Amino acid sequence: MQLININKLDGFDKKSNRKKLIRNIITLLAFLLPFGFAIAIYRECNYGIPVLNYHQVNDEDVNLLTVPTETFAQQMQYLADEGYVTISPDQLYEYITTGAPLPEKPILITFDDGYEDNFRNAYPILKEHGMQATIFLITDFVGQFDNYLNWSEIVEMSEYGIYFGSHTLDHEELTPPMPPEEIYRQLYN
C-alpha cells in the first residue's frame, strides 16, 4: 500500500469527496458500536459489516478510550478464531458503491487520533493475526508529541498494509459555526 501524506493532497473531485465522506461516516458509526455489540449484530442478524473503533491500546491509561493490551489481543484472537477477515475502507467503499465482493465474514478495524501505542501495542497483534486496520491521524500531532505516531512508524505500518486517513489537522470540532472553508482545510490540507 502506498503511503500518502494527507497534508499534501492536491486536487479535489466529487468522487474523492464522496469516498472520504463515506469513510468519515463509517468512522462515526464505529465509534458508536462497542466490540461486543457490533459482533452480536453481525452474528445474530447477519446484517451489515462490523466496524470496530479503537483509540489507545495500552496498560497505562485507564479511561473510556483505552483498551488494555491483553484485552485487545483477546479480541483479535476471537476474530481470527471465528474466521473474520479485516477489510480496508477502500474495499468497503467498493462494496457499497459497486457491489464488489467481500470476504465471507468481513470486519473493519479503525483507530482514531494516531496514538503511539497503536504502533507499539496494537500493530504487533494485528501482524500476528495477519490483520489490517485503518488509523485516522491528527496530522499536526504526528511526530510532535511522544504519545502520537511519528512518520517512520507510519511508513512501516503503511508498508505492511495499515491504511491511514485524516482525523483533522488539530482535532478541531467540525461543527457549525465553523466555516466550510475551515472544515475543508482541516480535512484536506
PDB file of C-alpha atoms in Angstrom:
ATOM      1  CA  MET A   1       0.000   0.000   0.000  1.00  0.00           C
ATOM      2  CA  GLN A   2       1.343   3.403  -0.901  1.00  0.00           C
ATOM      3  CA  LEU A   3       1.710   5.984   1.867  1.00  0.00           C
ATOM      4  CA  ILE A   4       0.012   9.251   1.063  1.00  0.00           C
ATOM      5  CA  ASN A   5       0.929  12.336   3.044  1.00  0.00           C
ATOM      6  CA  ILE A   6      -2.585  13.547   3.685  1.00  0.00           C
ATOM      7  CA  ASN A   7      -1.289  17.026   4.465  1.00  0.00           C
ATOM      8  CA  LYS A   8      -0.075  17.368   0.880  1.00  0.00           C
ATOM      9  CA  LEU A   9      -3.057  16.165  -1.139  1.00  0.00           C
ATOM     10  CA  ASP A  10      -3.607  18.200  -4.283  1.00  0.00           C
ATOM     11  CA  GLY A  11      -6.809  18.382  -6.234  1.00  0.00           C
ATOM     12  CA  PHE A  12     -10.312  17.562  -5.238  1.00  0.00           C
ATOM     13  CA  ASP A  13     -13.169  15.880  -7.044  1.00  0.00           C
ATOM     14  CA  LYS A  14     -16.707  14.820  -6.168  1.00  0.00           C
ATOM     15  CA  LYS A  15     -15.938  11.083  -6.229  1.00  0.00           C
ATOM     16  CA  SER A  16     -12.971  11.560  -3.914  1.00  0.00           C
ATOM     17  CA  ASN A  17     -15.041  13.775  -1.611  1.00  0.00           C
ATOM     18  CA  ARG A  18     -17.872  11.204  -1.524  1.00  0.00           C
ATOM     19  CA  LYS A  19     -15.396   8.442  -0.742  1.00  0.00           C
ATOM     20  CA  LYS A  20     -13.941  10.445   2.149  1.00  0.00           C
ATOM     21  CA  LEU A  21     -17.415  11.310   3.417  1.00  0.00           C
ATOM     22  CA  ILE A  22     -18.352   7.621   3.474  1.00  0.00           C
ATOM     23  CA  ARG A  23     -15.135   6.856   5.367  1.00  0.00           C
ATOM     24  CA  ASN A  24     -15.957   9.561   7.921  1.00  0.00           C
ATOM     25  CA  ILE A  25     -19.483   8.188   8.377  1.00  0.00           C
ATOM     26  CA  ILE A  26     -18.067   4.694   8.816  1.00  0.00           C
ATOM     27  CA  THR A  27     -15.687   6.025  11.456  1.00  0.00           C
ATOM     28  CA  LEU A  28     -18.501   7.786  13.303  1.00  0.00           C
ATOM     29  CA  LEU A  29     -20.572   4.609  13.335  1.00  0.00           C
ATOM     30  CA  ALA A  30     -17.567   2.649  14.517  1.00  0.00           C
ATOM     31  CA  PHE A  31     -17.202   4.967  17.495  1.00  0.00           C
ATOM     32  CA  LEU A  32     -20.807   4.281  18.457  1.00  0.00           C
ATOM     33  CA  LEU A  33     -20.578   0.477  18.272  1.00  0.00           C
ATOM     34  CA  PRO A  34     -18.677  -1.254  21.078  1.00  0.00           C
ATOM     35  CA  PHE A  35     -16.900  -4.512  20.203  1.00  0.00           C
ATOM     36  CA  GLY A  36     -19.457  -6.951  21.586  1.00  0.00           C
ATOM     37  CA  PHE A  37     -22.463  -5.078  20.227  1.00  0.00           C
ATOM     38  CA  ALA A  38     -21.037  -4.912  16.701  1.00  0.00           C
ATOM     39  CA  ILE A  39     -20.182  -8.614  16.682  1.00  0.00           C
ATOM     40  CA  ALA A  40     -23.580  -9.556  18.150  1.00  0.00           C
ATOM     41  CA  ILE A  41     -25.430  -7.637  15.428  1.00  0.00           C
ATOM     42  CA  TYR A  42     -23.378  -9.340  12.743  1.00  0.00           C
ATOM     43  CA  ARG A  43     -23.663 -12.855  14.210  1.00  0.00           C
ATOM     44  CA  GLU A  44     -27.335 -12.787  15.171  1.00  0.00           C
ATOM     45  CA  CYS A  45     -28.741 -10.839  12.251  1.00  0.00           C
ATOM     46  CA  ASN A  46     -26.080 -11.363   9.614  1.00  0.00           C
ATOM     47  CA  TYR A  47     -26.711  -7.725   8.843  1.00  0.00           C
ATOM     48  CA  GLY A  48     -24.116  -5.181   7.881  1.00  0.00           C
ATOM     49  CA  ILE A  49     -20.383  -5.173   8.348  1.00  0.00           C
ATOM     50  CA  PRO A  50     -18.972  -4.771  11.867  1.00  0.00           C
ATOM     51  CA  VAL A  51     -16.732  -1.742  12.293  1.00  0.00           C
ATOM     52  CA  LEU A  52     -14.615  -1.712  15.437  1.00  0.00           C
ATOM     53  CA  ASN A  53     -13.174   1.602  16.559  1.00  0.00           C
ATOM     54  CA  TYR A  54     -10.306   1.952  18.992  1.00  0.00           C
ATOM     55  CA  HIS A  55      -8.231   4.844  20.255  1.00  0.00           C
ATOM     56  CA  GLN A  56      -5.495   3.740  22.624  1.00  0.00           C
ATOM     57  CA  VAL A  57      -4.257   0.218  23.342  1.00  0.00           C
ATOM     58  CA  ASN A  58      -2.083   0.180  26.443  1.00  0.00           C
ATOM     59  CA  ASP A  59      -1.870  -0.813  30.090  1.00  0.00           C
ATOM     60  CA  GLU A  60      -1.004   2.619  31.493  1.00  0.00           C
ATOM     61  CA  ASP A  61      -4.081   4.755  30.792  1.00  0.00           C
ATOM     62  CA  VAL A  62      -7.413   3.957  32.416  1.00  0.00           C
ATOM     63  CA  ASN A  63     -10.223   5.750  30.583  1.00  0.00           C
ATOM     64  CA  LEU A  64     -13.107   5.069  28.224  1.00  0.00           C
ATOM     65  CA  LEU A  65     -10.903   5.417  25.140  1.00  0.00           C
ATOM     66  CA  THR A  66      -8.213   2.935  26.204  1.00  0.00           C
ATOM     67  CA  VAL A  67      -8.323  -0.839  25.798  1.00  0.00           C
ATOM     68  CA  PRO A  68      -5.793  -2.884  27.787  1.00  0.00           C
ATOM     69  CA  THR A  69      -3.282  -4.621  25.525  1.00  0.00           C
ATOM     70  CA  GLU A  70      -4.307  -8.127  26.640  1.00  0.00           C
ATOM     71  CA  THR A  71      -7.987  -7.338  26.012  1.00  0.00           C
ATOM     72  CA  PHE A  72      -7.160  -6.135  22.503  1.00  0.00           C
ATOM     73  CA  ALA A  73      -5.114  -9.300  21.911  1.00  0.00           C
ATOM     74  CA  GLN A  74      -8.036 -11.450  23.086  1.00  0.00           C
ATOM     75  CA  GLN A  75     -10.447  -9.587  20.811  1.00  0.00           C
ATOM     76  CA  MET A  76      -8.192 -10.048  17.774  1.00  0.00           C
ATOM     77  CA  GLN A  77      -7.727 -13.735  18.663  1.00  0.00           C
ATOM     78  CA  TYR A  78     -11.504 -14.117  18.862  1.00  0.00           C
ATOM     79  CA  LEU A  79     -11.950 -12.519  15.444  1.00  0.00           C
ATOM     80  CA  ALA A  80      -9.275 -14.773  13.942  1.00  0.00           C
ATOM     81  CA  ASP A  81     -10.725 -17.904  15.565  1.00  0.00           C
ATOM     82  CA  GLU A  82     -14.209 -17.042  14.292  1.00  0.00           C
ATOM     83  CA  GLY A  83     -12.984 -16.523  10.727  1.00  0.00           C
ATOM     84  CA  TYR A  84     -13.386 -12.753  10.441  1.00  0.00           C
ATOM     85  CA  VAL A  85     -11.313 -11.117   7.711  1.00  0.00           C
ATOM     86  CA  THR A  86     -10.273  -7.497   8.036  1.00  0.00           C
ATOM     87  CA  ILE A  87     -11.025  -5.191   5.138  1.00  0.00           C
ATOM     88  CA  SER A  88      -9.917  -1.679   4.190  1.00  0.00           C
ATOM     89  CA  PRO A  89     -12.105   1.407   3.792  1.00  0.00           C
ATOM     90  CA  ASP A  90     -11.452   1.139   0.049  1.00  0.00           C
ATOM     91  CA  GLN A  91     -12.881  -2.391  -0.012  1.00  0.00           C
ATOM     92  CA  LEU A  92     -15.916  -1.252   1.979  1.00  0.00           C
ATOM     93  CA  TYR A  93     -16.403   1.725  -0.329  1.00  0.00           C
ATOM     94  CA  GLU A  94     -16.247  -0.503  -3.423  1.00  0.00           C
ATOM     95  CA  TYR A  95     -18.730  -2.902  -1.831  1.00  0.00           C
ATOM     96  CA  ILE A  96     -21.158  -0.079  -1.018  1.00  0.00           C
ATOM     97  CA  THR A  97     -20.870   1.722  -4.355  1.00  0.00           C
ATOM     98  CA  THR A  98     -20.340  -1.085  -6.874  1.00  0.00           C
ATOM     99  CA  GLY A  99     -21.255  -4.303  -5.099  1.00  0.00           C
ATOM    100  CA  ALA A 100     -17.665  -5.564  -5.227  1.00  0.00           C
ATOM    101  CA  PRO A 101     -17.327  -8.853  -3.344  1.00  0.00           C
ATOM    102  CA  LEU A 102     -16.084  -9.028   0.229  1.00  0.00           C
ATOM    103  CA  PRO A 103     -14.814 -11.973   2.269  1.00  0.00           C
ATOM    104  CA  GLU A 104     -17.453 -14.143   3.946  1.00  0.00           C
ATOM    105  CA  LYS A 105     -17.026 -12.504   7.379  1.00  0.00           C
ATOM    106  CA  PRO A 106     -15.652  -9.000   6.744  1.00  0.00           C
ATOM    107  CA  ILE A 107     -14.763  -6.604   9.539  1.00  0.00           C
ATOM    108  CA  LEU A 108     -13.253  -3.116   9.509  1.00  0.00           C
ATOM    109  CA  ILE A 109     -10.903  -2.171  12.364  1.00  0.00           C
ATOM    110  CA  THR A 110     -10.167   1.512  12.909  1.00  0.00           C
ATOM    111  CA  PHE A 111      -8.177   3.657  15.326  1.00  0.00           C
ATOM    112  CA  ASP A 112      -8.745   7.357  15.938  1.00  0.00           C
ATOM    113  CA  ASP A 113      -6.120  10.011  16.627  1.00  0.00           C
ATOM    114  CA  GLY A 114      -2.895   8.103  15.839  1.00  0.00           C
ATOM    115  CA  TYR A 115      -1.571   7.305  19.295  1.00  0.00           C
ATOM    116  CA  GLU A 116       1.938   5.853  19.510  1.00  0.00           C
ATOM    117  CA  ASP A 117       0.641   2.766  21.299  1.00  0.00           C
ATOM    118  CA  ASN A 118      -1.146   1.854  18.061  1.00  0.00           C
ATOM    119  CA  PHE A 119       2.360   1.087  16.744  1.00  0.00           C
ATOM    120  CA  ARG A 120       3.873  -0.273  19.957  1.00  0.00           C
ATOM    121  CA  ASN A 121       0.976  -2.485  21.127  1.00  0.00           C
ATOM    122  CA  ALA A 122      -1.781  -2.907  18.536  1.00  0.00           C
ATOM    123  CA  TYR A 123       0.346  -3.254  15.389  1.00  0.00           C
ATOM    124  CA  PRO A 124       2.286  -6.366  16.545  1.00  0.00           C
ATOM    125  CA  ILE A 125      -1.003  -8.052  17.499  1.00  0.00           C
ATOM    126  CA  LEU A 126      -2.567  -7.193  14.147  1.00  0.00           C
ATOM    127  CA  LYS A 127       0.511  -8.561  12.347  1.00  0.00           C
ATOM    128  CA  GLU A 128       0.418 -11.746  14.422  1.00  0.00           C
ATOM    129  CA  HIS A 129      -3.084 -12.418  13.094  1.00  0.00           C
ATOM    130  CA  GLY A 130      -2.479 -11.163   9.540  1.00  0.00           C
ATOM    131  CA  MET A 131      -4.962  -8.334  10.042  1.00  0.00           C
ATOM    132  CA  GLN A 132      -5.120  -4.862   8.608  1.00  0.00           C
ATOM    133  CA  ALA A 133      -6.604  -1.724  10.131  1.00  0.00           C
ATOM    134  CA  THR A 134      -7.132   1.948   9.429  1.00  0.00           C
ATOM    135  CA  ILE A 135      -5.676   4.733  11.556  1.00  0.00           C
ATOM    136  CA  PHE A 136      -7.203   8.193  11.295  1.00  0.00           C
ATOM    137  CA  LEU A 137      -4.421  10.641  12.136  1.00  0.00           C
ATOM    138  CA  ILE A 138      -4.484  14.081  13.714  1.00  0.00           C
ATOM    139  CA  THR A 139      -1.845  15.135  11.243  1.00  0.00           C
ATOM    140  CA  ASP A 140      -0.458  18.168  13.113  1.00  0.00           C
ATOM    141  CA  PHE A 141       0.292  15.847  16.066  1.00  0.00           C
ATOM    142  CA  VAL A 142       2.377  13.362  14.028  1.00  0.00           C
ATOM    143  CA  GLY A 143       5.950  13.432  15.314  1.00  0.00           C
ATOM    144  CA  GLN A 144       5.191  16.411  17.560  1.00  0.00           C
ATOM    145  CA  PHE A 145       4.232  14.632  20.781  1.00  0.00           C
ATOM    146  CA  ASP A 146       5.690  11.469  22.320  1.00  0.00           C
ATOM    147  CA  ASN A 147       2.299   9.787  22.699  1.00  0.00           C
ATOM    148  CA  TYR A 148       1.461  10.161  18.984  1.00  0.00           C
ATOM    149  CA  LEU A 149       2.845   8.293  15.989  1.00  0.00           C
ATOM    150  CA  ASN A 150       5.829   9.608  14.079  1.00  0.00           C
ATOM    151  CA  TRP A 151       6.360   9.413  10.327  1.00  0.00           C
ATOM    152  CA  SER A 152       8.769   6.454  10.446  1.00  0.00           C
ATOM    153  CA  GLU A 153       6.196   4.387  12.393  1.00  0.00           C
ATOM    154  CA  ILE A 154       3.519   5.390   9.887  1.00  0.00           C
ATOM    155  CA  VAL A 155       5.741   4.396   6.956  1.00  0.00           C
ATOM    156  CA  GLU A 156       6.473   0.976   8.498  1.00  0.00           C
ATOM    157  CA  MET A 157       2.814   0.259   9.186  1.00  0.00           C
ATOM    158  CA  SER A 158       1.796   1.531   5.760  1.00  0.00           C
ATOM    159  CA  GLU A 159       4.264  -0.820   4.089  1.00  0.00           C
ATOM    160  CA  TYR A 160       2.621  -3.690   5.985  1.00  0.00           C
ATOM    161  CA  GLY A 161      -0.839  -2.658   4.778  1.00  0.00           C
ATOM    162  CA  ILE A 162      -2.201  -0.425   7.508  1.00  0.00           C
ATOM    163  CA  TYR A 163      -4.271   2.323   5.894  1.00  0.00           C
ATOM    164  CA  PHE A 164      -4.116   5.959   7.061  1.00  0.00           C
ATOM    165  CA  GLY A 165      -6.752   8.661   6.774  1.00  0.00           C
ATOM    166  CA  SER A 166      -7.463  12.145   8.074  1.00  0.00           C
ATOM    167  CA  HIS A 167      -8.860  12.855  11.522  1.00  0.00           C
ATOM    168  CA  THR A 168      -8.342  16.606  11.002  1.00  0.00           C
ATOM    169  CA  LEU A 169      -5.206  18.699  11.331  1.00  0.00           C
ATOM    170  CA  ASP A 170      -5.552  19.507  15.026  1.00  0.00           C
ATOM    171  CA  HIS A 171      -8.680  17.706  16.309  1.00  0.00           C
ATOM    172  CA  GLU A 172     -10.969  20.714  15.997  1.00  0.00           C
ATOM    173  CA  GLU A 173     -14.687  20.003  16.237  1.00  0.00           C
ATOM    174  CA  LEU A 174     -16.092  20.245  12.707  1.00  0.00           C
ATOM    175  CA  THR A 175     -19.499  21.629  13.541  1.00  0.00           C
ATOM    176  CA  PRO A 176     -21.128  24.987  12.914  1.00  0.00           C
ATOM    177  CA  PRO A 177     -20.268  27.776  13.253  1.00  0.00           C
ATOM    178  CA  MET A 178     -17.030  26.520  11.681  1.00  0.00           C
ATOM    179  CA  PRO A 179     -16.972  27.877   8.118  1.00  0.00           C
ATOM    180  CA  PRO A 180     -16.930  25.329   5.278  1.00  0.00           C
ATOM    181  CA  GLU A 181     -13.508  26.579   4.159  1.00  0.00           C
ATOM    182  CA  GLU A 182     -12.036  25.699   7.563  1.00  0.00           C
ATOM    183  CA  ILE A 183     -13.691  22.271   7.536  1.00  0.00           C
ATOM    184  CA  TYR A 184     -12.120  21.663   4.130  1.00  0.00           C
ATOM    185  CA  ARG A 185      -8.721  22.843   5.416  1.00  0.00           C
ATOM    186  CA  GLN A 186      -8.976  20.598   8.475  1.00  0.00           C
ATOM    187  CA  LEU A 187      -9.743  17.516   6.372  1.00  0.00           C
ATOM    188  CA  TYR A 188      -7.797  18.023   3.147  1.00  0.00           C
ATOM    189  CA  ASN A 189      -4.790  20.317   3.743  1.00  0.00           C
TER     190      ASN A 189
END
